[in-house]
Amino acid sequence: MTDYSKLLVADQGQDANEIIIVDKNKYDDWLSQQSERTRIILSAQNFTAAKGEWAIIHDETSWRAVYGVKNVQNLAAWCLAEAPARLPAGQYRITLHGNENISLKNSVLGWLLAHYNFDEYLSNKKPRASHILLTQEIAMIDDIIRQAQAMAMVRDMVNTPPIDMGPNKIEERAQGIAQTHNADFHVTRGDNLETGFPLIHAVGMAAMREHAPRLIELTWGHKDHPRIAIIGKGISFDSGGLDIKGAAGMRLMKKDMGGAAHALALADLIMSAHLPVRLHMLIPTAENAISSNALRPGDIIKSRKGINVEIHNTDAEGRLVLADAFTKAAEDKPELLIDFATLTGAARVALGPDLPAFFCNNDMMAKAMLESGKEIDDPLWQLPLWDGYNEMLASDIADIANAGGSFAGSVTAALFLQNFVDNDIEWGHFDTYAWRPSAMPGRPKGGEAMGLRAAYDYLQNRYPVR
């Protein structure tokens, strides 16, 4: 993994090339202050300071880069992500024309993640050039580096093929994070799940011998601090079970543990920042496979909470493993529960690959979470927990079915999960894609953290470090 701590350092007057950021509306003012030689050089490059435009100004012994943005007062998170691909390796210093007091905090993350590269399985690895950014915003350095590392971890885990990212490997990752932060760590595996976590056991039965299911738990923080639960869906590969997916639908199902990767990354951020909370992280992980003992359509499984669930579709397995994890978390009476899950294709149909669907049972929490996403350029879109659709989950012979009909699939999935959240717990549910289908600056095709920074920012605001 890239060492992001070497790419963002305190500005102590080191030698560095300058990157001047100018917006279109203030370009003429800036240009009028430059030498005639500079104006000629920029004119020769047809530079107008339009969004995304670059130009190089050569002096006798040095050079500067000029970059156009839409609004220097509101720099987007990824506006600097293109810089490392365009500029040679070296040290750089940013100058903001128009308002030198604007924070670069959001956009620095894009600079760091532009260095991300998943080449674990390439025989011929290309050398990575380092672009070091100097900053006078000393207070932001550690936190931004932690966020870059957390996002890179999500990308790495999702990009890793399922042969190397089964439930055992997810457990190893979680155990390593627990050891780093001296957190308590507990795992319930295999047939030991049958009585306490029957839904997780049922989903994982078909792969029991090779890839035994498990519930991974990490607990950290002072017992007197507010208790929160972070949960992530960890289906290491989803064939669909007996309701098997087609080839196209199965191709990307290595990413079905993306929720677990998000939960691990968020837990790591919480502990690294020493937020004053009592953290309980849970990852129900299993492979949804096919064998003679696989979960069948029509089976009825009694959940940990005592709710009898009829299986209408074995490909709606993520909500099953989450349900038992929700119940376990609720037994310790957290005031807040946040979960991440690559749960439904319906969310992608509604919102596309960039926007996680967000569901919440508390209006104040939802508003604050959406504001966090907007503020740090990690957007979310709230969908409703529409009570009227609960009837779609009705079963003739059990308490509830695990899948609804052909309408509102992301909503009915969230409504199913709501049955396992106590009414006095504030709950936020991210139905995230965890994948980028096409590359953008700083965001290569492949695994992606979506909603992670929004949730972290929300938690930092709700539980500030004093």
Short mmCIF file of C-alpha atoms in Angstrom, two decimals:
data_model
loop_
_atom_site.label_atom_id
_atom_site.label_comp_id
_atom_site.label_asym_id
_atom_site.label_seq_id
_atom_site.Cartn_x
_atom_site.Cartn_y
_atom_site.Cartn_z
CA MET A 1 0.00 0.00 0.00
CA THR A 2 1.16 3.54 -0.72
CA ASP A 3 2.60 5.34 2.30
CA TYR A 4 0.43 8.44 2.22
CA SER A 5 2.24 9.91 5.22
CA LYS A 6 5.18 10.70 2.93
CA LEU A 7 3.03 12.59 0.42
CA LEU A 8 1.67 15.34 2.71
CA VAL A 9 4.16 17.14 4.94
CA ALA A 10 4.46 20.39 6.85
CA ASP A 11 5.68 23.36 4.84
CA GLN A 12 8.88 24.57 6.45
CA GLY A 13 10.20 26.48 3.48
CA GLN A 14 11.54 23.50 1.54
CA ASP A 15 12.36 23.89 -2.11
CA ALA A 16 9.22 23.18 -4.14
CA ASN A 17 7.50 23.95 -7.41
CA GLU A 18 4.47 26.20 -7.17
CA ILE A 19 0.96 25.32 -8.30
CA ILE A 20 -1.16 28.44 -8.67
CA ILE A 21 -4.92 27.85 -8.52
CA VAL A 22 -7.04 30.48 -10.27
CA ASP A 23 -10.73 30.51 -11.05
CA LYS A 24 -12.19 31.70 -14.35
CA ASN A 25 -13.93 34.72 -12.88
CA LYS A 26 -10.72 36.10 -11.36
CA TYR A 27 -8.31 35.12 -14.08
CA ASP A 28 -8.13 38.53 -15.77
CA ASP A 29 -7.31 40.17 -12.45
CA TRP A 30 -4.54 37.67 -11.77
CA LEU A 31 -3.20 37.88 -15.31
CA SER A 32 -2.92 41.66 -15.13
CA GLN A 33 -0.50 41.27 -12.24
CA GLN A 34 1.84 38.99 -14.19
CA SER A 35 4.84 39.89 -16.35
CA GLU A 36 4.46 40.30 -20.10
CA ARG A 37 6.54 37.14 -20.58
CA THR A 38 4.13 35.14 -18.41
CA ARG A 39 1.13 36.48 -20.31
CA ILE A 40 2.73 35.48 -23.62
CA ILE A 41 3.50 31.95 -22.34
CA LEU A 42 -0.07 31.45 -21.13
CA SER A 43 -1.53 32.83 -24.33
CA ALA A 44 0.62 30.45 -26.36
CA GLN A 45 -0.91 27.55 -24.39
CA ASN A 46 -4.46 28.90 -24.90
CA PHE A 47 -4.90 28.97 -21.14
CA THR A 48 -8.12 30.65 -19.96
CA ALA A 49 -8.39 29.25 -16.39
CA ALA A 50 -11.42 27.18 -17.35
CA LYS A 51 -12.18 24.33 -14.98
CA GLY A 52 -9.54 21.62 -15.30
CA GLU A 53 -7.13 23.57 -17.53
CA TRP A 54 -3.39 23.38 -16.87
CA ALA A 55 -0.48 25.49 -18.06
CA ILE A 56 3.23 25.63 -17.30
CA ILE A 57 5.19 28.85 -16.87
CA HIS A 58 8.94 28.51 -17.43
CA ASP A 59 11.41 30.93 -15.93
CA GLU A 60 15.16 30.82 -16.48
CA THR A 61 15.84 28.38 -13.64
CA SER A 62 12.43 27.16 -12.51
CA TRP A 63 8.82 26.57 -13.55
CA ARG A 64 5.33 26.98 -12.11
CA ALA A 65 2.05 25.27 -12.89
CA VAL A 66 -1.21 27.18 -13.23
CA TYR A 67 -4.52 25.36 -12.77
CA GLY A 68 -8.05 26.55 -13.43
CA VAL A 69 -10.98 25.74 -11.15
CA LYS A 70 -14.66 26.63 -11.20
CA ASN A 71 -14.62 28.42 -7.85
CA VAL A 72 -11.54 28.92 -5.72
CA GLN A 73 -13.84 29.65 -2.76
CA ASN A 74 -15.28 26.13 -2.89
CA LEU A 75 -12.66 23.64 -3.99
CA ALA A 76 -14.01 20.17 -4.80
CA ALA A 77 -12.52 17.11 -3.15
CA TRP A 78 -11.02 15.84 -6.39
CA CYS A 79 -9.89 19.09 -8.03
CA LEU A 80 -6.20 18.31 -7.39
CA ALA A 81 -6.44 14.61 -8.18
CA GLU A 82 -5.33 15.12 -11.76
CA ALA A 83 -2.13 16.93 -10.76
CA PRO A 84 0.12 13.95 -9.98
CA ALA A 85 -0.65 12.42 -13.38
CA ARG A 86 0.28 15.64 -15.17
CA LEU A 87 3.30 16.78 -13.21
CA PRO A 88 6.74 15.21 -12.69
CA ALA A 89 7.70 13.72 -9.34
CA GLY A 90 8.84 16.24 -6.77
CA GLN A 91 7.68 18.64 -4.07
CA TYR A 92 4.87 21.13 -4.62
CA ARG A 93 3.33 24.08 -2.87
CA ILE A 94 -0.19 25.37 -3.58
CA THR A 95 -1.00 29.05 -3.97
CA LEU A 96 -4.66 30.11 -4.09
CA HIS A 97 -5.25 33.31 -6.01
CA GLY A 98 -8.19 35.29 -4.69
CA ASN A 99 -8.34 34.00 -1.14
CA GLU A 100 -5.28 32.58 0.55
CA ASN A 101 -7.32 31.67 3.64
CA ILE A 102 -9.35 28.94 1.94
CA SER A 103 -8.60 25.49 3.37
CA LEU A 104 -7.26 22.84 1.02
CA LYS A 105 -8.40 20.04 3.32
CA ASN A 106 -10.96 18.45 0.99
CA SER A 107 -8.89 18.70 -2.16
CA VAL A 108 -5.71 17.38 -0.55
CA LEU A 109 -7.40 14.00 -0.17
CA GLY A 110 -7.72 13.78 -3.95
CA TRP A 111 -4.01 14.58 -4.33
CA LEU A 112 -3.12 11.70 -2.01
CA LEU A 113 -5.47 9.17 -3.56
CA ALA A 114 -4.21 9.99 -7.04
CA HIS A 115 -1.26 7.84 -5.97
CA TYR A 116 -3.48 4.80 -5.34
CA ASN A 117 -2.69 1.81 -7.51
CA PHE A 118 -3.80 -1.80 -7.10
CA ASP A 119 -1.04 -3.89 -8.64
CA GLU A 120 -0.91 -6.82 -6.24
CA TYR A 121 -1.47 -9.34 -9.04
CA LEU A 122 0.66 -7.74 -11.76
CA SER A 123 3.92 -9.52 -12.52
CA ASN A 124 5.49 -6.37 -13.96
CA LYS A 125 4.83 -3.57 -11.53
CA LYS A 126 5.43 -0.03 -12.71
CA PRO A 127 7.45 2.25 -10.42
CA ARG A 128 5.34 4.83 -8.63
CA ALA A 129 6.34 8.46 -8.82
CA SER A 130 5.85 10.45 -5.60
CA HIS A 131 4.37 13.93 -5.60
CA ILE A 132 4.88 15.50 -2.19
CA LEU A 133 2.56 18.31 -1.19
CA LEU A 134 3.69 20.90 1.33
CA THR A 135 1.05 22.49 3.52
CA GLN A 136 0.88 25.09 6.25
CA GLU A 137 -2.39 23.57 7.51
CA ILE A 138 -0.50 21.43 9.99
CA ALA A 139 -3.57 20.46 12.01
CA MET A 140 -5.19 18.64 9.09
CA ILE A 141 -2.25 16.45 8.09
CA ASP A 142 -2.76 13.41 10.33
CA ASP A 143 -6.51 13.23 9.81
CA ILE A 144 -6.36 13.55 6.02
CA ILE A 145 -3.66 10.89 5.83
CA ARG A 146 -5.82 8.57 7.95
CA GLN A 147 -8.77 9.14 5.61
CA ALA A 148 -6.65 8.39 2.55
CA GLN A 149 -5.38 5.20 4.17
CA ALA A 150 -8.92 4.17 5.12
CA MET A 151 -10.21 4.69 1.59
CA ALA A 152 -7.25 2.81 0.15
CA MET A 153 -7.98 -0.09 2.51
CA VAL A 154 -11.57 -0.27 1.26
CA ARG A 155 -10.36 -0.21 -2.34
CA ASP A 156 -7.76 -2.90 -1.68
CA MET A 157 -10.19 -5.24 0.07
CA VAL A 158 -12.87 -4.88 -2.58
CA ASN A 159 -10.38 -5.27 -5.44
CA THR A 160 -8.88 -8.44 -3.97
CA PRO A 161 -10.27 -11.61 -5.61
CA PRO A 162 -12.49 -13.81 -3.46
CA ILE A 163 -9.91 -16.60 -3.35
CA ASP A 164 -7.82 -14.24 -1.21
CA MET A 165 -10.63 -12.36 0.57
CA GLY A 166 -12.81 -15.05 2.10
CA PRO A 167 -14.30 -14.88 5.61
CA ASN A 168 -10.97 -15.99 7.09
CA LYS A 169 -9.08 -13.13 5.42
CA ILE A 170 -11.69 -10.60 6.48
CA GLU A 171 -11.23 -11.91 10.01
CA GLU A 172 -7.44 -11.48 9.71
CA ARG A 173 -7.86 -7.87 8.58
CA ALA A 174 -10.21 -7.15 11.48
CA GLN A 175 -7.91 -8.82 13.99
CA GLY A 176 -4.96 -6.76 12.78
CA ILE A 177 -6.92 -3.54 13.28
CA ALA A 178 -8.06 -4.69 16.72
CA GLN A 179 -4.47 -5.41 17.74
CA THR A 180 -3.30 -2.01 16.48
CA HIS A 181 -5.77 -0.26 18.77
CA ASN A 182 -5.76 -2.73 21.70
CA ALA A 183 -9.42 -3.47 21.09
CA ASP A 184 -11.24 -6.55 22.35
CA PHE A 185 -11.79 -9.08 19.58
CA HIS A 186 -14.18 -12.01 19.36
CA VAL A 187 -15.25 -14.34 16.55
CA THR A 188 -18.08 -16.88 16.40
CA ARG A 189 -17.39 -19.36 13.59
CA GLY A 190 -18.95 -22.18 11.65
CA ASP A 191 -21.49 -24.42 13.36
CA ASN A 192 -21.13 -22.40 16.57
CA LEU A 193 -23.36 -19.86 14.81
CA GLU A 194 -26.30 -22.24 14.49
CA THR A 195 -28.02 -21.51 17.78
CA GLY A 196 -26.96 -17.91 18.42
CA PHE A 197 -26.86 -16.54 14.87
CA PRO A 198 -29.03 -18.86 12.78
CA LEU A 199 -29.46 -16.55 9.78
CA ILE A 200 -25.70 -16.12 9.35
CA HIS A 201 -25.30 -19.87 9.71
CA ALA A 202 -28.01 -20.59 7.14
CA VAL A 203 -26.48 -18.29 4.52
CA GLY A 204 -23.01 -19.75 5.02
CA MET A 205 -23.91 -23.46 5.26
CA ALA A 206 -23.15 -24.27 1.64
CA ALA A 207 -19.52 -23.13 2.00
CA MET A 208 -19.08 -24.37 5.58
CA ARG A 209 -16.10 -26.66 4.93
CA GLU A 210 -13.97 -24.36 2.79
CA HIS A 211 -15.11 -20.88 3.84
CA ALA A 212 -16.89 -21.14 7.17
CA PRO A 213 -19.18 -18.20 8.02
CA ARG A 214 -18.51 -16.15 11.11
CA LEU A 215 -19.54 -13.11 13.12
CA ILE A 216 -16.57 -10.86 13.80
CA GLU A 217 -16.82 -8.45 16.74
CA LEU A 218 -14.50 -5.67 17.87
CA THR A 219 -15.10 -3.60 21.01
CA TRP A 220 -13.14 -0.48 21.93
CA GLY A 221 -13.37 2.64 24.05
CA HIS A 222 -14.25 3.70 27.56
CA LYS A 223 -17.33 2.01 28.94
CA ASP A 224 -18.75 5.33 30.14
CA HIS A 225 -18.70 6.86 26.64
CA PRO A 226 -21.77 6.74 24.36
CA ARG A 227 -22.13 3.30 22.81
CA ILE A 228 -22.31 3.08 19.02
CA ALA A 229 -22.44 0.11 16.67
CA ILE A 230 -20.88 -0.06 13.19
CA ILE A 231 -21.94 -3.05 11.06
CA GLY A 232 -20.81 -4.18 7.61
CA LYS A 233 -22.14 -6.85 5.27
CA GLY A 234 -19.33 -9.28 4.54
CA ILE A 235 -20.50 -11.66 1.81
CA SER A 236 -17.12 -12.65 0.41
CA PHE A 237 -18.66 -13.94 -2.82
CA ASP A 238 -22.30 -14.02 -3.84
CA SER A 239 -23.33 -16.64 -6.37
CA GLY A 240 -26.95 -15.92 -5.54
CA GLY A 241 -27.29 -19.32 -3.92
CA LEU A 242 -29.89 -21.64 -5.42
CA ASP A 243 -31.52 -18.56 -6.95
CA ILE A 244 -28.29 -18.32 -8.90
CA LYS A 245 -27.19 -15.14 -10.61
CA GLY A 246 -26.43 -15.02 -14.31
CA ALA A 247 -22.82 -14.74 -15.45
CA ALA A 248 -22.97 -10.96 -15.88
CA GLY A 249 -24.52 -10.43 -12.46
CA MET A 250 -22.01 -12.70 -10.76
CA ARG A 251 -18.89 -11.23 -12.32
CA LEU A 252 -18.40 -8.42 -9.76
CA MET A 253 -19.61 -10.30 -6.70
CA LYS A 254 -16.18 -10.22 -5.12
CA LYS A 255 -17.29 -6.73 -4.07
CA ASP A 256 -20.19 -8.03 -1.98
CA MET A 257 -18.00 -7.70 1.10
CA GLY A 258 -17.70 -3.96 0.44
CA GLY A 259 -19.86 -3.18 3.47
CA ALA A 260 -17.43 -5.06 5.70
CA ALA A 261 -14.53 -3.10 4.23
CA HIS A 262 -16.35 0.17 4.95
CA ALA A 263 -17.13 -0.89 8.54
CA LEU A 264 -13.51 -1.86 9.17
CA ALA A 265 -12.24 1.40 7.69
CA LEU A 266 -14.68 3.50 9.72
CA ALA A 267 -13.80 1.62 12.92
CA ASP A 268 -10.11 2.22 12.22
CA LEU A 269 -10.77 5.95 11.71
CA ILE A 270 -12.82 6.20 14.91
CA MET A 271 -10.12 4.53 16.98
CA SER A 272 -7.22 6.38 15.33
CA ALA A 273 -8.93 9.71 16.04
CA HIS A 274 -9.72 8.62 19.62
CA LEU A 275 -13.35 9.66 19.32
CA PRO A 276 -15.01 9.51 22.76
CA VAL A 277 -17.29 6.55 22.04
CA ARG A 278 -17.74 2.96 23.13
CA LEU A 279 -17.43 1.25 19.74
CA HIS A 280 -18.92 -2.12 18.86
CA MET A 281 -18.07 -3.17 15.30
CA LEU A 282 -19.72 -6.28 13.88
CA ILE A 283 -19.08 -8.01 10.56
CA PRO A 284 -21.26 -10.97 9.62
CA THR A 285 -19.30 -12.71 6.88
CA ALA A 286 -20.07 -15.74 4.73
CA GLU A 287 -19.88 -17.01 1.16
CA ASN A 288 -23.27 -17.43 -0.50
CA ALA A 289 -22.52 -20.66 -2.33
CA ILE A 290 -24.38 -23.66 -3.76
CA SER A 291 -24.26 -27.22 -2.44
CA SER A 292 -26.60 -29.97 -1.28
CA ASN A 293 -27.15 -28.22 2.05
CA ALA A 294 -27.58 -24.71 0.64
CA LEU A 295 -30.34 -22.45 1.89
CA ARG A 296 -33.48 -23.09 -0.20
CA PRO A 297 -36.35 -20.90 -1.39
CA GLY A 298 -39.23 -21.72 0.92
CA ASP A 299 -37.09 -22.47 3.97
CA ILE A 300 -38.07 -20.74 7.19
CA ILE A 301 -35.30 -19.74 9.60
CA LYS A 302 -35.85 -18.40 13.10
CA SER A 303 -33.58 -15.37 13.58
CA ARG A 304 -31.64 -14.48 16.71
CA LYS A 305 -34.40 -11.99 17.53
CA GLY A 306 -37.03 -14.73 17.32
CA ILE A 307 -38.58 -13.48 14.07
CA ASN A 308 -39.34 -16.36 11.69
CA VAL A 309 -38.10 -15.49 8.21
CA GLU A 310 -39.38 -17.23 5.07
CA ILE A 311 -36.81 -17.34 2.30
CA HIS A 312 -38.40 -16.05 -0.89
CA ASN A 313 -35.06 -15.53 -2.62
CA THR A 314 -31.65 -16.93 -1.64
CA ASP A 315 -30.03 -14.00 -3.46
CA ALA A 316 -31.41 -11.66 -0.79
CA GLU A 317 -28.88 -13.05 1.68
CA GLY A 318 -27.13 -9.86 2.80
CA ARG A 319 -30.09 -8.65 4.81
CA LEU A 320 -30.23 -12.04 6.55
CA VAL A 321 -26.70 -11.93 7.92
CA LEU A 322 -27.14 -8.27 8.85
CA ALA A 323 -30.34 -9.04 10.77
CA ASP A 324 -28.60 -11.29 13.28
CA ALA A 325 -25.74 -8.80 13.64
CA PHE A 326 -28.25 -5.97 14.22
CA THR A 327 -29.91 -8.01 16.96
CA LYS A 328 -26.61 -8.72 18.69
CA ALA A 329 -25.64 -5.04 18.56
CA ALA A 330 -29.03 -3.95 19.92
CA GLU A 331 -28.65 -6.18 22.98
CA ASP A 332 -25.98 -3.81 24.29
CA LYS A 333 -28.27 -0.78 23.89
CA PRO A 334 -26.26 1.49 21.59
CA GLU A 335 -27.62 4.97 21.02
CA LEU A 336 -26.53 4.83 17.38
CA LEU A 337 -26.20 2.11 14.74
CA ILE A 338 -24.67 2.64 11.29
CA ASP A 339 -24.43 -0.11 8.70
CA PHE A 340 -22.88 -0.39 5.26
CA ALA A 341 -23.98 -2.96 2.72
CA THR A 342 -23.75 -3.64 -1.00
CA LEU A 343 -27.36 -4.62 -0.62
CA THR A 344 -29.51 -4.01 -3.71
CA GLY A 345 -29.25 -3.52 -7.44
CA ALA A 346 -32.39 -1.41 -7.09
CA ALA A 347 -30.36 1.35 -5.41
CA ARG A 348 -28.06 1.45 -8.44
CA VAL A 349 -31.01 1.60 -10.83
CA ALA A 350 -32.40 4.54 -8.87
CA LEU A 351 -29.19 6.48 -8.16
CA GLY A 352 -26.44 5.12 -10.39
CA PRO A 353 -22.98 4.08 -9.22
CA ASP A 354 -21.85 7.34 -7.59
CA LEU A 355 -24.57 7.95 -4.99
CA PRO A 356 -25.10 5.61 -2.04
CA ALA A 357 -28.71 5.27 -1.02
CA PHE A 358 -29.09 6.39 2.59
CA PHE A 359 -31.95 5.40 4.89
CA CYS A 360 -32.45 6.76 8.39
CA ASN A 361 -35.06 6.49 11.14
CA ASN A 362 -34.23 9.89 12.67
CA ASP A 363 -34.76 13.14 10.78
CA MET A 364 -32.13 15.13 12.67
CA MET A 365 -29.52 12.46 12.11
CA ALA A 366 -30.42 12.18 8.44
CA LYS A 367 -30.11 15.94 7.92
CA ALA A 368 -26.73 16.05 9.66
CA MET A 369 -25.41 13.06 7.72
CA LEU A 370 -26.47 14.56 4.39
CA GLU A 371 -24.87 17.87 5.34
CA SER A 372 -21.63 16.07 6.18
CA GLY A 373 -21.66 14.37 2.81
CA LYS A 374 -22.21 17.67 1.04
CA GLU A 375 -19.60 19.53 3.07
CA ILE A 376 -16.77 17.08 2.33
CA ASP A 377 -17.85 16.12 -1.19
CA ASP A 378 -18.89 12.55 -0.34
CA PRO A 379 -22.51 12.80 -1.51
CA LEU A 380 -25.44 10.67 -0.34
CA TRP A 381 -29.09 10.56 -1.32
CA GLN A 382 -31.80 9.78 1.19
CA LEU A 383 -34.52 7.30 0.29
CA PRO A 384 -37.61 6.72 2.44
CA LEU A 385 -38.41 4.03 4.97
CA TRP A 386 -41.91 3.94 3.48
CA ASP A 387 -44.16 1.98 5.87
CA GLY A 388 -46.70 1.29 3.16
CA TYR A 389 -44.30 -1.13 1.46
CA ASN A 390 -44.03 -3.40 4.50
CA GLU A 391 -46.86 -5.45 3.04
CA MET A 392 -44.52 -6.47 0.22
CA LEU A 393 -42.56 -8.46 2.80
CA ALA A 394 -45.59 -10.38 4.00
CA SER A 395 -45.42 -14.16 4.27
CA ASP A 396 -48.41 -16.50 4.41
CA ILE A 397 -46.73 -18.91 6.81
CA ALA A 398 -43.97 -16.96 8.62
CA ASP A 399 -43.53 -13.62 10.36
CA ILE A 400 -41.80 -11.99 7.38
CA ALA A 401 -40.31 -12.79 3.99
CA ASN A 402 -36.75 -11.88 3.12
CA ALA A 403 -37.64 -10.30 -0.23
CA GLY A 404 -40.48 -8.26 -1.64
CA GLY A 405 -41.82 -8.09 -5.16
CA SER A 406 -40.46 -6.29 -8.18
CA PHE A 407 -40.94 -2.75 -6.84
CA ALA A 408 -38.85 -0.54 -4.55
CA GLY A 409 -36.21 -3.18 -3.88
CA SER A 410 -33.86 -0.93 -1.90
CA VAL A 411 -36.74 0.36 0.23
CA THR A 412 -38.11 -3.10 1.05
CA ALA A 413 -34.59 -4.29 1.91
CA ALA A 414 -34.21 -1.39 4.35
CA LEU A 415 -37.68 -2.07 5.77
CA PHE A 416 -36.68 -5.69 6.37
CA LEU A 417 -33.63 -4.54 8.32
CA GLN A 418 -35.71 -2.06 10.32
CA ASN A 419 -37.48 -5.00 11.96
CA PHE A 420 -34.20 -5.77 13.74
CA VAL A 421 -33.51 -2.21 14.99
CA ASP A 422 -34.99 -1.26 18.35
CA ASN A 423 -37.12 1.88 18.27
CA ASP A 424 -34.86 3.79 20.67
CA ILE A 425 -31.76 3.34 18.50
CA GLU A 426 -30.87 5.97 15.89
CA TRP A 427 -30.07 4.07 12.71
CA GLY A 428 -28.42 4.99 9.43
CA HIS A 429 -28.22 2.47 6.58
CA PHE A 430 -25.92 2.90 3.57
CA ASP A 431 -26.87 0.84 0.52
CA THR A 432 -23.58 1.44 -1.29
CA TYR A 433 -22.17 0.15 -4.58
CA ALA A 434 -18.52 0.11 -3.37
CA TRP A 435 -17.36 0.04 -6.99
CA ARG A 436 -16.40 2.58 -9.63
CA PRO A 437 -17.27 1.31 -13.13
CA SER A 438 -15.08 3.87 -14.92
CA ALA A 439 -11.99 5.81 -13.92
CA MET A 440 -11.87 9.47 -12.90
CA PRO A 441 -8.93 11.48 -11.52
CA GLY A 442 -7.94 10.00 -8.18
CA ARG A 443 -10.63 7.34 -8.54
CA PRO A 444 -9.54 4.38 -10.66
CA LYS A 445 -11.95 1.76 -11.92
CA GLY A 446 -12.58 -0.79 -9.19
CA GLY A 447 -13.33 -0.86 -5.50
CA GLU A 448 -14.38 2.43 -3.94
CA ALA A 449 -15.30 3.84 -0.54
CA MET A 450 -18.66 5.60 -0.79
CA GLY A 451 -20.29 7.20 2.23
CA LEU A 452 -17.30 6.40 4.45
CA ARG A 453 -16.06 9.99 4.78
CA ALA A 454 -19.59 11.33 5.23
CA ALA A 455 -20.17 8.94 8.14
CA TYR A 456 -16.78 9.77 9.67
CA ASP A 457 -17.38 13.51 9.42
CA TYR A 458 -20.81 13.05 11.01
CA LEU A 459 -19.30 11.09 13.90
CA GLN A 460 -16.54 13.67 14.38
CA ASN A 461 -19.19 16.38 14.67
CA ARG A 462 -21.44 14.35 16.96
CA TYR A 463 -18.65 13.09 19.21
CA PRO A 464 -15.93 15.78 19.12
CA VAL A 465 -12.59 15.18 20.75
CA ARG A 466 -12.27 17.66 23.61
#
